Coordinates of N, CA and C in Angstrom, one line a residue:
M282 N 61.8 26.8 201.8 CA 62.8 27.1 200.6 C 61.4 29.0 200.6
A283 N 63.0 29.6 200.6 CA 62.7 31.2 200.4 C 62.2 31.7 199.6
L284 N 61.5 31.6 198.7 CA 60.6 31.8 197.8 C 59.1 31.9 198.4
C285 N 59.7 30.5 199.0 CA 58.0 29.8 198.8 C 57.6 30.1 200.5
P286 N 58.0 31.5 202.1 CA 57.5 30.7 203.3 C 57.1 29.9 203.6
N287 N 56.9 29.6 204.7 CA 56.2 28.6 205.4 C 56.1 27.2 204.2
S288 N 56.6 27.2 203.2 CA 56.3 25.4 202.1 C 56.1 24.6 202.9
V289 N 55.7 23.4 202.6 CA 55.8 22.4 202.4 C 55.6 21.6 201.1
T290 N 56.5 20.0 201.3 CA 56.7 19.5 200.5 C 55.5 18.3 200.0
I291 N 55.1 18.2 199.0 CA 54.1 17.0 198.4 C 54.7 15.9 197.6
D292 N 54.9 15.1 198.0 CA 55.2 14.4 197.0 C 53.9 13.3 195.5
D293 N 55.2 13.0 194.8 CA 54.4 13.0 193.5 C 53.6 11.5 193.4
F294 N 53.0 11.0 195.1 CA 52.0 10.0 195.7 C 51.1 10.3 195.7
N295 N 51.1 12.2 196.1 CA 49.8 11.9 196.8 C 48.9 12.2 196.0
D296 N 47.4 11.8 197.3 CA 46.3 11.9 196.3 C 45.5 13.2 195.5
N297 N 46.1 13.8 196.0 CA 46.0 14.9 195.3 C 45.8 15.2 193.8
I298 N 46.9 14.5 193.5 CA 47.7 14.2 192.0 C 47.1 13.5 190.8
V299 N 46.4 14.3 189.7 CA 46.2 12.3 189.0 C 46.6 12.5 187.9
Y300 N 47.4 11.7 187.5 CA 47.8 11.3 186.1 C 47.0 10.6 185.3
S301 N 47.3 11.1 184.3 CA 46.1 10.7 183.3 C 47.6 10.3 181.5
G302 N 47.2 8.5 181.4 CA 47.8 8.3 180.5 C 49.2 6.7 181.3
P303 N 49.9 6.2 180.3 CA 50.6 5.1 181.1 C 52.4 5.8 181.9
W304 N 51.5 6.6 183.2 CA 52.6 7.4 183.6 C 54.1 6.4 184.2
Q305 N 54.8 5.8 184.0 CA 55.6 4.9 184.7 C 56.0 5.5 186.8
A306 N 55.2 4.6 187.6 CA 55.8 4.9 189.0 C 56.9 4.6 189.4
F307 N 57.6 4.9 190.4 CA 59.1 4.6 190.9 C 58.3 4.8 192.2
T308 N 59.6 3.4 193.1 CA 58.9 3.5 194.1 C 60.7 3.0 195.0
N309 N 60.5 3.4 196.3 CA 62.6 2.6 196.5 C 63.8 3.0 196.2
Q310 N 63.7 4.2 195.1 CA 64.9 4.4 194.8 C 66.0 5.1 195.5
T311 N 66.4 4.6 195.4 CA 68.2 5.5 196.3 C 68.4 7.4 195.6
Y312 N 67.2 8.3 194.7 CA 67.2 9.5 194.7 C 65.4 9.6 194.7
G313 N 65.5 11.4 194.6 CA 64.0 11.7 194.3 C 63.5 11.8 196.0
F314 N 62.6 12.6 196.3 CA 62.3 13.3 197.5 C 61.4 11.7 197.7
N315 N 61.7 11.3 199.2 CA 61.0 9.8 199.7 C 61.5 8.3 198.6
G316 N 62.5 9.4 197.8 CA 62.5 7.5 196.5 C 61.6 8.1 196.3
T317 N 61.0 8.9 195.4 CA 60.0 8.0 194.2 C 60.0 8.9 193.4
R318 N 59.3 8.3 192.4 CA 59.0 9.9 191.1 C 58.5 8.8 190.2
H319 N 57.6 9.5 189.1 CA 56.5 9.7 188.3 C 57.3 10.1 186.9
V320 N 57.5 9.0 185.7 CA 58.1 9.3 184.7 C 57.5 9.2 183.4
A321 N 57.1 10.0 182.6 CA 57.0 9.8 181.1 C 57.1 10.1 179.6
N322 N 57.2 8.7 178.8 CA 58.5 8.5 178.3 C 56.9 9.4 176.7
T323 N 56.3 9.2 176.8 CA 55.1 9.3 175.8 C 54.8 10.6 175.3
P324 N 54.7 11.5 174.3 CA 54.1 12.7 174.3 C 52.6 12.7 174.3
G325 N 51.7 13.5 175.2 CA 50.5 13.7 175.6 C 50.2 13.2 176.8
L326 N 51.1 12.4 177.6 CA 51.1 11.9 178.8 C 51.0 13.5 179.7
S327 N 49.5 13.8 180.9 CA 49.6 14.8 181.6 C 49.2 14.5 183.0
A328 N 49.8 15.0 184.1 CA 49.3 15.2 185.5 C 48.5 16.5 185.6
N329 N 47.6 17.0 186.6 CA 47.0 17.3 186.8 C 46.5 17.6 188.6
F330 N 46.9 18.7 189.0 CA 47.2 18.5 190.6 C 47.0 20.0 191.2
K331 N 46.3 19.5 191.9 CA 44.9 20.5 192.6 C 45.3 20.7 194.0
F332 N 45.5 22.0 194.3 CA 46.3 21.9 196.0 C 45.0 23.6 196.3
N333 N 45.3 24.0 197.5 CA 45.4 25.4 198.1 C 46.4 26.2 198.7
G334 N 46.8 27.2 198.2 CA 47.8 27.8 198.5 C 47.7 29.1 197.7
S335 N 49.6 29.6 198.0 CA 49.7 31.0 197.3 C 50.7 31.0 196.7
C336 N 51.6 29.4 196.1 CA 53.0 30.2 196.2 C 53.2 28.3 195.7
I337 N 53.9 28.3 193.8 CA 53.8 26.2 193.9 C 55.7 26.2 193.1
F338 N 56.3 25.2 193.1 CA 57.1 24.5 192.9 C 56.9 23.3 192.4
V339 N 57.3 22.8 190.1 CA 57.3 21.5 190.4 C 58.9 21.9 191.1
N340 N 58.8 20.0 191.4 CA 60.3 19.5 191.1 C 60.4 18.3 190.6
G341 N 61.6 18.4 190.1 CA 61.5 17.1 188.9 C 62.8 16.6 189.1
I342 N 62.9 15.7 187.9 CA 64.6 15.0 187.9 C 65.0 15.0 186.7
V343 N 66.2 15.0 186.5 CA 67.2 15.1 185.0 C 68.1 14.3 185.6
G344 N 68.5 14.4 184.3 CA 70.1 13.6 184.3 C 71.1 14.4 184.3
T345 N 72.3 14.5 185.2 CA 73.8 15.2 184.9 C 74.5 15.4 183.8
N346 N 75.2 16.5 183.5 CA 75.9 16.5 182.3 C 75.0 16.6 180.8
N347 N 73.7 16.7 181.1 CA 73.2 16.6 180.0 C 72.7 15.8 179.3
T348 N 72.4 14.4 180.2 CA 72.0 13.6 179.9 C 70.3 12.7 180.7
F349 N 69.5 13.0 179.9 CA 68.5 12.9 180.3 C 67.5 14.1 181.0
P350 N 67.6 14.9 179.4 CA 67.3 16.4 179.5 C 65.6 16.4 179.5
M351 N 64.9 17.6 180.4 CA 63.7 17.6 180.3 C 63.1 17.5 179.0
P352 N 62.0 17.4 178.9 CA 61.4 17.8 177.5 C 60.5 18.8 177.6
P353 N 59.9 19.1 176.0 CA 59.3 20.2 176.2 C 58.2 20.2 176.8
T354 N 57.8 20.7 177.6 CA 56.3 20.6 178.5 C 55.7 21.6 179.1
T355 N 54.4 21.5 178.9 CA 53.8 22.9 179.3 C 52.9 22.8 180.6
F356 N 52.7 23.8 180.8 CA 52.2 23.8 182.7 C 50.9 25.0 182.3
I357 N 49.6 24.4 182.8 CA 49.0 25.8 182.8 C 47.5 25.6 183.7
L358 N 48.1 26.9 184.9 CA 47.5 27.1 186.1 C 46.4 27.8 185.8
D359 N 45.3 27.1 186.3 CA 43.6 27.6 186.9 C 43.3 27.9 185.1
G360 N 43.1 27.0 183.9 CA 43.2 27.3 182.6 C 43.8 27.8 182.2
H361 N 44.7 29.2 182.3 CA 45.4 29.5 181.6 C 47.0 29.4 181.2
F362 N 47.2 29.1 180.7 CA 48.3 28.4 179.7 C 49.6 29.7 180.1
T363 N 50.7 29.2 181.1 CA 51.7 30.3 181.7 C 52.9 30.2 181.0
Q364 N 53.7 28.3 180.8 CA 54.6 28.4 180.4 C 54.7 27.1 179.8
M365 N 56.4 26.8 179.1 CA 56.1 26.1 178.2 C 57.9 25.4 178.4
N366 N 57.9 25.0 178.7 CA 59.7 24.5 179.1 C 60.7 24.2 178.2
L367 N 61.5 24.1 178.0 CA 62.2 23.1 176.8 C 63.4 22.3 177.5
S368 N 63.9 23.1 178.2 CA 64.8 22.7 179.2 C 65.1 22.9 180.2
V369 N 65.9 22.6 181.4 CA 65.8 22.9 182.4 C 67.3 22.4 183.0
T370 N 68.7 23.5 184.3 CA 69.5 23.5 183.9 C 69.4 22.5 185.2
D371 N 70.8 21.5 185.4 CA 71.0 20.9 186.5 C 70.7 21.5 187.8
G372 N 69.9 20.0 188.9 CA 70.5 20.9 189.7 C 71.1 20.6 191.3
A373 N 70.1 20.3 192.4 CA 71.7 19.5 193.0 C 71.6 18.2 192.7
T374 N 72.9 17.3 192.4 CA 72.7 16.3 192.7 C 72.9 15.2 193.4
F375 N 71.9 14.1 193.3 CA 72.2 13.1 194.2 C 73.1 12.3 194.2
P376 N 73.5 12.7 195.8 CA 74.9 11.9 196.3 C 75.0 10.4 195.0
G377 N 75.7 9.9 194.9 CA 76.4 8.4 194.1 C 75.6 8.3 192.9
T378 N 74.3 9.1 192.7 CA 74.5 9.1 190.8 C 73.9 10.1 190.0
R379 N 73.9 10.3 188.9 CA 73.8 10.4 187.5 C 72.3 11.4 187.1
F380 N 71.5 11.4 188.6 CA 70.1 12.7 188.7 C 70.6 13.3 189.6
A381 N 70.0 14.2 189.1 CA 69.8 15.5 190.3 C 68.4 16.1 189.6
Q382 N 68.3 16.6 191.1 CA 66.6 17.0 191.4 C 66.7 19.0 190.9
S383 N 65.8 19.1 189.8 CA 66.0 20.4 189.5 C 63.8 20.9 189.7
V384 N 64.6 22.3 189.2 CA 62.7 22.7 189.6 C 62.2 23.1 187.7
L385 N 60.9 22.3 187.5 CA 60.5 22.2 186.2 C 59.8 23.6 186.4
Y386 N 59.5 23.8 187.0 CA 58.1 25.1 187.3 C 58.0 26.1 188.2
I387 N 57.9 27.4 188.0 CA 57.6 28.4 189.7 C 56.5 29.1 189.4
A388 N 55.9 28.8 190.3 CA 54.6 30.0 190.1 C 54.3 30.9 192.0
L389 N 54.9 32.4 191.5 CA 55.1 32.9 193.1 C 53.6 33.9 193.7
T390 N 53.3 34.4 191.8 CA 52.5 35.2 192.5 C 50.8 35.2 191.9
I391 N 50.9 33.6 192.5 CA 49.4 33.5 192.3 C 48.2 33.8 193.9
S392 N 47.2 34.5 193.3 CA 46.3 34.4 194.6 C 45.3 33.2 195.5
E393 N 45.2 33.7 196.7 CA 45.8 33.0 197.9 C 43.9 31.6 197.3
G394 N 44.1 30.8 197.9 CA 42.8 30.1 197.0 C 42.9 28.5 196.8
E395 N 42.1 28.2 195.8 CA 42.3 26.3 195.1 C 43.2 27.1 193.8
H396 N 43.7 25.7 193.9 CA 44.3 26.1 192.4 C 44.4 24.7 192.3
E397 N 44.4 24.8 189.9 CA 44.4 23.4 189.3 C 45.7 23.7 188.6
L398 N 46.4 22.6 188.7 CA 48.7 22.8 187.8 C 48.2 21.9 187.2
I399 N 48.0 21.7 185.6 CA 48.1 20.6 184.4 C 49.0 20.6 183.7
I400 N 50.1 19.5 183.8 CA 51.5 19.3 183.3 C 50.9 18.4 182.2
T401 N 51.9 18.7 180.7 CA 52.1 17.7 180.0 C 53.2 17.5 179.1
D402 N 53.2 16.3 178.8 CA 54.8 16.6 177.8 C 54.3 15.9 176.6
I403 N 55.1 17.6 175.8 CA 54.5 17.1 174.4 C 56.0 16.8 174.0
G404 N 56.7 16.4 174.0 CA 58.1 15.8 173.1 C 58.8 14.9 173.9
G405 N 58.1 14.0 175.3 CA 58.9 13.3 175.8 C 59.4 11.8 175.3
N406 N 60.2 11.1 175.8 CA 60.6 9.9 175.2 C 61.9 9.0 176.0
S407 N 62.2 7.9 175.3 CA 62.7 7.7 176.2 C 64.5 7.9 177.0
S408 N 65.0 8.8 175.4 CA 66.0 9.5 176.0 C 65.9 11.0 176.7
S409 N 64.2 11.5 177.0 CA 64.6 12.8 177.6 C 63.0 12.5 177.9
P410 N 62.4 11.6 179.1 CA 61.5 11.3 179.9 C 60.9 13.0 180.6
L411 N 60.1 12.8 180.8 CA 59.2 13.8 182.2 C 59.3 13.3 182.7
Q412 N 60.1 13.6 184.5 CA 60.4 12.8 185.2 C 60.1 14.3 186.9
I413 N 58.8 13.9 186.8 CA 58.5 14.3 188.6 C 58.5 13.9 189.4
D414 N 59.3 14.9 190.7 CA 59.4 14.2 191.7 C 58.3 14.7 192.9
G415 N 58.1 15.7 192.8 CA 57.1 16.3 193.7 C 56.5 17.8 193.8
F416 N 56.4 18.6 194.4 CA 55.4 19.8 194.5 C 55.4 20.8 195.9
I417 N 56.6 22.3 195.8 CA 56.3 22.7 196.8 C 55.4 23.9 197.1
I418 N 54.7 23.8 198.1 CA 53.7 24.9 198.2 C 54.0 26.0 199.6
T419 N 53.3 26.8 199.3 CA 53.0 27.8 200.4 C 51.3 27.4 201.0
P420 N 51.0 26.4 201.8 CA 49.4 26.2 202.0 C 49.2 27.4 202.5
L421 N 47.4 27.3 203.3 CA 46.6 28.6 203.5 C 46.8 28.4 205.0
Q422 N 47.7 27.7 205.8 CA 47.2 27.5 207.2 C 47.5 29.5 208.1
Q423 N 48.2 30.5 207.3 CA 47.7 31.5 208.0 C 46.4 32.4 208.1
T424 N 46.1 31.8 206.3 CA 44.7 32.8 206.5 C 43.7 32.1 207.2
S425 N 43.7 30.2 207.5 CA 43.2 29.7 208.2 C 42.7 30.3 209.7
T426 N 44.2 30.4 210.3 CA 44.2 31.2 211.5 C 43.7 31.7 211.7
S427 N 43.6 33.1 210.9 CA 42.8 34.3 210.7 C 41.9 34.6 210.4
S428 N 41.6 33.9 210.3 CA 40.1 33.5 209.7 C 39.8 32.8 210.8
S429 N 39.8 32.0 212.0 CA 39.5 31.6 212.7 C 39.8 32.0 213.9
A430 N 40.8 33.1 213.8 CA 40.5 34.2 214.8 C 39.3 35.5 214.6
A431 N 39.8 35.4 213.5 CA 38.1 36.5 212.9 C 37.0 36.7 213.2
A432 N 37.0 35.2 213.4 CA 35.5 34.0 213.4 C 35.0 33.6 215.1
S433 N 35.9 33.7 216.0 CA 36.4 33.9 216.7 C 35.8 35.4 217.4
S434 N 35.7 36.1 217.5 CA 36.0 38.0 217.1 C 34.4 38.0 217.2
I435 N 34.0 37.9 216.0 CA 32.9 38.0 215.6 C 31.3 37.3 216.5
T436 N 31.8 36.1 216.7 CA 30.9 35.7 218.0 C 31.6 36.0 219.2
S437 N 32.1 36.7 220.1 CA 32.6 37.4 220.5 C 31.8 38.2 220.8
S438 N 31.7 39.3 219.6 CA 31.4 40.8 219.5 C 29.5 40.3 220.0
T439 N 29.2 39.2 219.2 CA 28.2 38.9 219.4 C 27.1 38.7 220.0
S440 N 28.3 37.8 221.1 CA 27.2 37.3 221.9 C 27.0 38.8 223.1
S441 N 28.8 39.9 223.3 CA 28.2 40.5 223.8 C 27.4 41.8 223.4
S442 N 27.0 41.8 222.5 CA 25.9 42.6 221.5 C 24.4 42.2 222.3
E443 N 24.8 40.7 222.2 CA 23.9 40.4 222.5 C 23.3 40.6 224.2
S444 N 24.0 40.3 225.2 CA 23.9 40.9 226.1 C 24.3 41.7 227.1
T445 N 24.6 42.6 226.4 CA 24.3 44.0 226.8 C 23.1 44.2 226.5
A446 N 22.4 43.7 224.9 CA 20.5 44.3 224.3 C 19.9 43.5 225.5
V447 N 20.0 42.5 226.3 CA 19.0 42.4 227.3 C 18.8 42.7 228.2
P448 N 19.9 43.8 229.5 CA 19.2 44.4 230.1 C 18.6 45.9 229.6
T449 N 19.2 46.1 227.9 CA 18.7 47.5 227.7 C 17.2 47.9 227.5
L450 N 16.7 46.3 226.5 CA 15.5 46.5 226.5 C 14.6 46.5 227.8
T451 N 15.3 45.1 229.2 CA 14.6 44.8 230.2 C 14.4 46.8 230.7
S452 N 15.7 47.1 231.0 CA 15.6 48.4 232.1 C 14.6 49.7 230.8
S453 N 14.3 49.7 229.8 CA 13.1 50.0 229.3 C 11.7 49.7 229.1
S454 N 11.4 48.5 229.4 CA 10.3 48.0 229.8 C 10.1 48.4 231.1
A455 N 10.9 48.5 232.0 CA 10.6 48.8 233.8 C 9.9 49.9 233.4
S456 N 10.8 50.9 232.9 CA 11.0 52.8 232.6 C 10.0 53.0 232.5
A457 N 9.2 51.8 231.3 CA 7.9 52.6 230.8 C 6.9 51.7 232.1
T458 N 6.8 51.1 232.5 CA 5.5 51.1 233.7 C 5.5 51.8 234.2
P459 N 6.2 52.5 235.2 CA 5.9 53.5 236.2 C 5.3 54.8 235.6
T460 N 6.3 55.3 234.1 CA 5.6 56.3 233.1 C 4.3 56.3 233.3
L461 N 3.5 55.2 232.6 CA 2.0 54.9 232.7 C 1.1 55.0 233.9
A462 N 2.0 54.6 234.8 CA 1.3 54.4 236.7 C 1.0 56.4 236.7
L463 N 2.4 56.6 236.5 CA 2.2 58.0 236.7 C 0.9 59.2 235.3
A464 N 1.3 59.0 234.6 CA 0.2 58.9 233.5 C -1.5 59.1 234.5
S465 N -1.7 57.5 234.7 CA -3.4 56.9 234.8 C -3.3 58.1 236.2
S466 N -2.1 58.2 237.3 CA -2.4 58.8 238.7 C -3.0 60.3 238.3
S467 N -2.2 61.6 237.2 CA -2.4 62.2 237.2 C -3.5 62.8 237.0
S468 N -3.8 62.2 236.0 CA -5.4 61.5 235.6 C -6.7 61.5 236.4
S469 N -6.2 60.6 237.4 CA -6.9 60.5 238.5 C -7.3 61.6 239.6
H470 N -6.0 62.2 239.8 CA -6.5 63.4 240.1 C -6.9 65.1 239.8
S471 N -6.5 64.8 238.4 CA -7.1 66.1 238.0 C -9.0 66.1 237.9
H472 N -9.1 64.6 237.4 CA -10.6 64.1 238.0 C -11.1 64.4 238.9
T473 N -10.7 64.1 239.6 CA -11.5 64.6 241.6 C -11.2 65.9 242.3
N474 N -9.9 66.8 241.6 CA -9.7 68.4 241.5 C -11.2 68.4 240.7
A475 N -11.5 68.4 239.5 CA -12.9 69.2 239.4 C -14.0 68.7 239.5
I476 N -14.4 67.9 240.1 CA -15.4 67.4 240.9 C -15.4 68.4 242.3
I477 N -14.8 68.6 243.5 CA -14.5 69.5 244.2 C -14.5 70.8 243.4
G478 N -13.8 70.8 242.4 CA -13.9 72.2 242.4 C -16.0 72.9 241.9
G479 N -16.5 71.9 241.7 CA -17.4 71.6 241.1 C -18.3 71.8 242.2
V480 N -18.0 70.8 243.5 CA -19.1 71.2 244.9 C -18.7 72.4 245.7
V481 N -17.6 73.2 245.5 CA -17.5 74.2 245.7 C -18.1 75.3 245.3
G482 N -18.2 75.5 243.9 CA -19.0 76.2 243.1 C -20.3 76.3 243.5
G483 N -21.1 75.3 243.6 CA -22.2 75.2 244.0 C -22.6 75.3 245.2
V484 N -22.1 74.8 246.4 CA -22.4 75.6 247.5 C -22.1 76.8 247.6
G485 N -20.8 77.3 246.6 CA -21.0 79.3 246.7 C -21.7 79.8 246.0
G486 N -22.5 79.3 244.9 CA -23.5 80.1 244.4 C -24.3 79.8 245.1
F487 N -24.9 79.2 246.1 CA -26.3 79.3 246.2 C -26.4 79.9 247.7
L488 N -24.5 79.9 248.5 CA -24.6 80.9 249.1 C -25.3 81.8 249.1
V489 N -24.5 82.8 247.7 CA -24.8 84.2 246.8 C -25.9 84.2 247.0
L490 N -26.7 83.6 246.5 CA -28.5 83.3 246.0 C -29.4 83.7 247.7
A491 N -28.2 82.6 248.5 CA -29.5 82.7 249.4 C -29.2 84.2 250.6
A492 N -28.3 84.7 250.3 CA -27.8 86.2 250.6 C -28.7 87.5 250.0
L493 N -28.9 87.0 248.7 CA -29.5 88.1 248.0 C -30.8 88.2 248.1
G494 N -31.2 86.6 248.9 CA -32.9 86.8 249.1 C -33.1 87.4 250.4
F495 N -31.9 87.3 251.1 CA -32.6 87.6 252.2 C -32.7 89.4 252.3
F496 N -31.1 89.6 252.0 CA -31.7 91.4 251.5 C -32.5 91.7 251.1
A497 N -33.6 91.0 250.4 CA -34.3 91.5 249.7 C -35.3 91.7 250.5
L498 N -35.8 90.4 250.9 CA -36.9 90.7 251.7 C -36.4 91.2 253.2
R499 N -35.7 91.8 253.6 CA -35.6 93.4 254.3 C -36.1 94.4 253.8
Y500 N -35.3 94.7 252.9 CA -35.2 96.0 251.6 C -37.0 95.9 251.8
F501 N -38.0 95.2 251.4 CA -39.4 95.1 251.0 C -40.0 95.4 252.5
S502 N -39.9 94.4 253.3 CA -40.3 94.7 255.3 C -40.0 96.3 255.1
K503 N -38.9 97.4 254.8 CA -38.8 98.2 255.5 C -39.8 99.0 254.6
R504 N -39.7 98.8 253.7 CA -40.9 100.2 252.3 C -41.9 99.6 253.1
K505 N -43.0 98.6 253.2 CA -43.5 98.6 253.9 C -44.1 98.7 254.6
G506 N -43.1 98.9 255.8 CA -43.6 99.2 257.2 C -42.9 100.8 257.0
G507 N -42.8 101.9 256.2 CA -42.5 103.3 256.1 C -44.1 103.5 255.4
A508 N -44.3 102.8 254.5 CA -45.4 103.2 253.6 C -47.2 102.8 254.9
E509 N -47.1 102.2 255.6 CA -48.0 101.9 256.5 C -47.8 102.8 257.5
S510 N -46.8 103.5 258.3 CA -47.0 104.5 259.1 C -47.8 106.2 258.1
G511 N -46.8 106.4 256.8 CA -47.6 107.3 257.0 C -48.9 107.6 256.5
M512 N -50.0 106.4 255.9 CA -51.0 106.3 256.0 C -51.7 106.2 257.4
H513 N -51.5 106.0 258.4 CA -51.6 106.5 259.5 C -51.5 107.5 260.2
H514 N -50.6 108.9 260.0 CA -50.5 110.2 259.6 C -51.3 110.6 258.9
L515 N -52.0 110.1 257.5 CA -52.8 111.2 257.4 C -54.7 110.6 257.9

């Protein structure tokens, strides 16, 4: 159906439809979708349909030439009163019968997700029964496909991130070891150089002191020799 793209038809015997009260159920009919229909002849009878979609039509059956018209009926979608139909026009007539399929209710602008539609007959009788033939909805097949694709993309992205994270962490850990080794090696060299410097400095100092002592001894020896020579001349 053009107004409900990618739509599917739900038969009135579907398990998602709960009928409250003494509805009459017909099968093997010469008219109606799948040859079935549910009929309410008493005010107050209701049908509760839960569906997952974004568009809905309610198909019913009325008599041609204003016979067996639709009774006053209320439609409550997701707890909100949306419409009360007093009558509908004839739709496509079923061949060889005086009945026609007609659209009883339409909701085209509902949000995607789970919904509940309650249909209540408020004026039906044997001359004007409420006859439900089925529902047309646009299911959330495309949304589910997109969600699966998105979930797959997220999983793929996560796996990719995790796979690249491992080498990054390993690389970081590997580079940390040489860095620590270099720091330890540098400290060891510095300590060794300090020891060598201390030894060289100590030896140098000793040599300087020895040289000073040597020159001092020579100086005093010369002075002593000069003094003794003077005394001999006297």
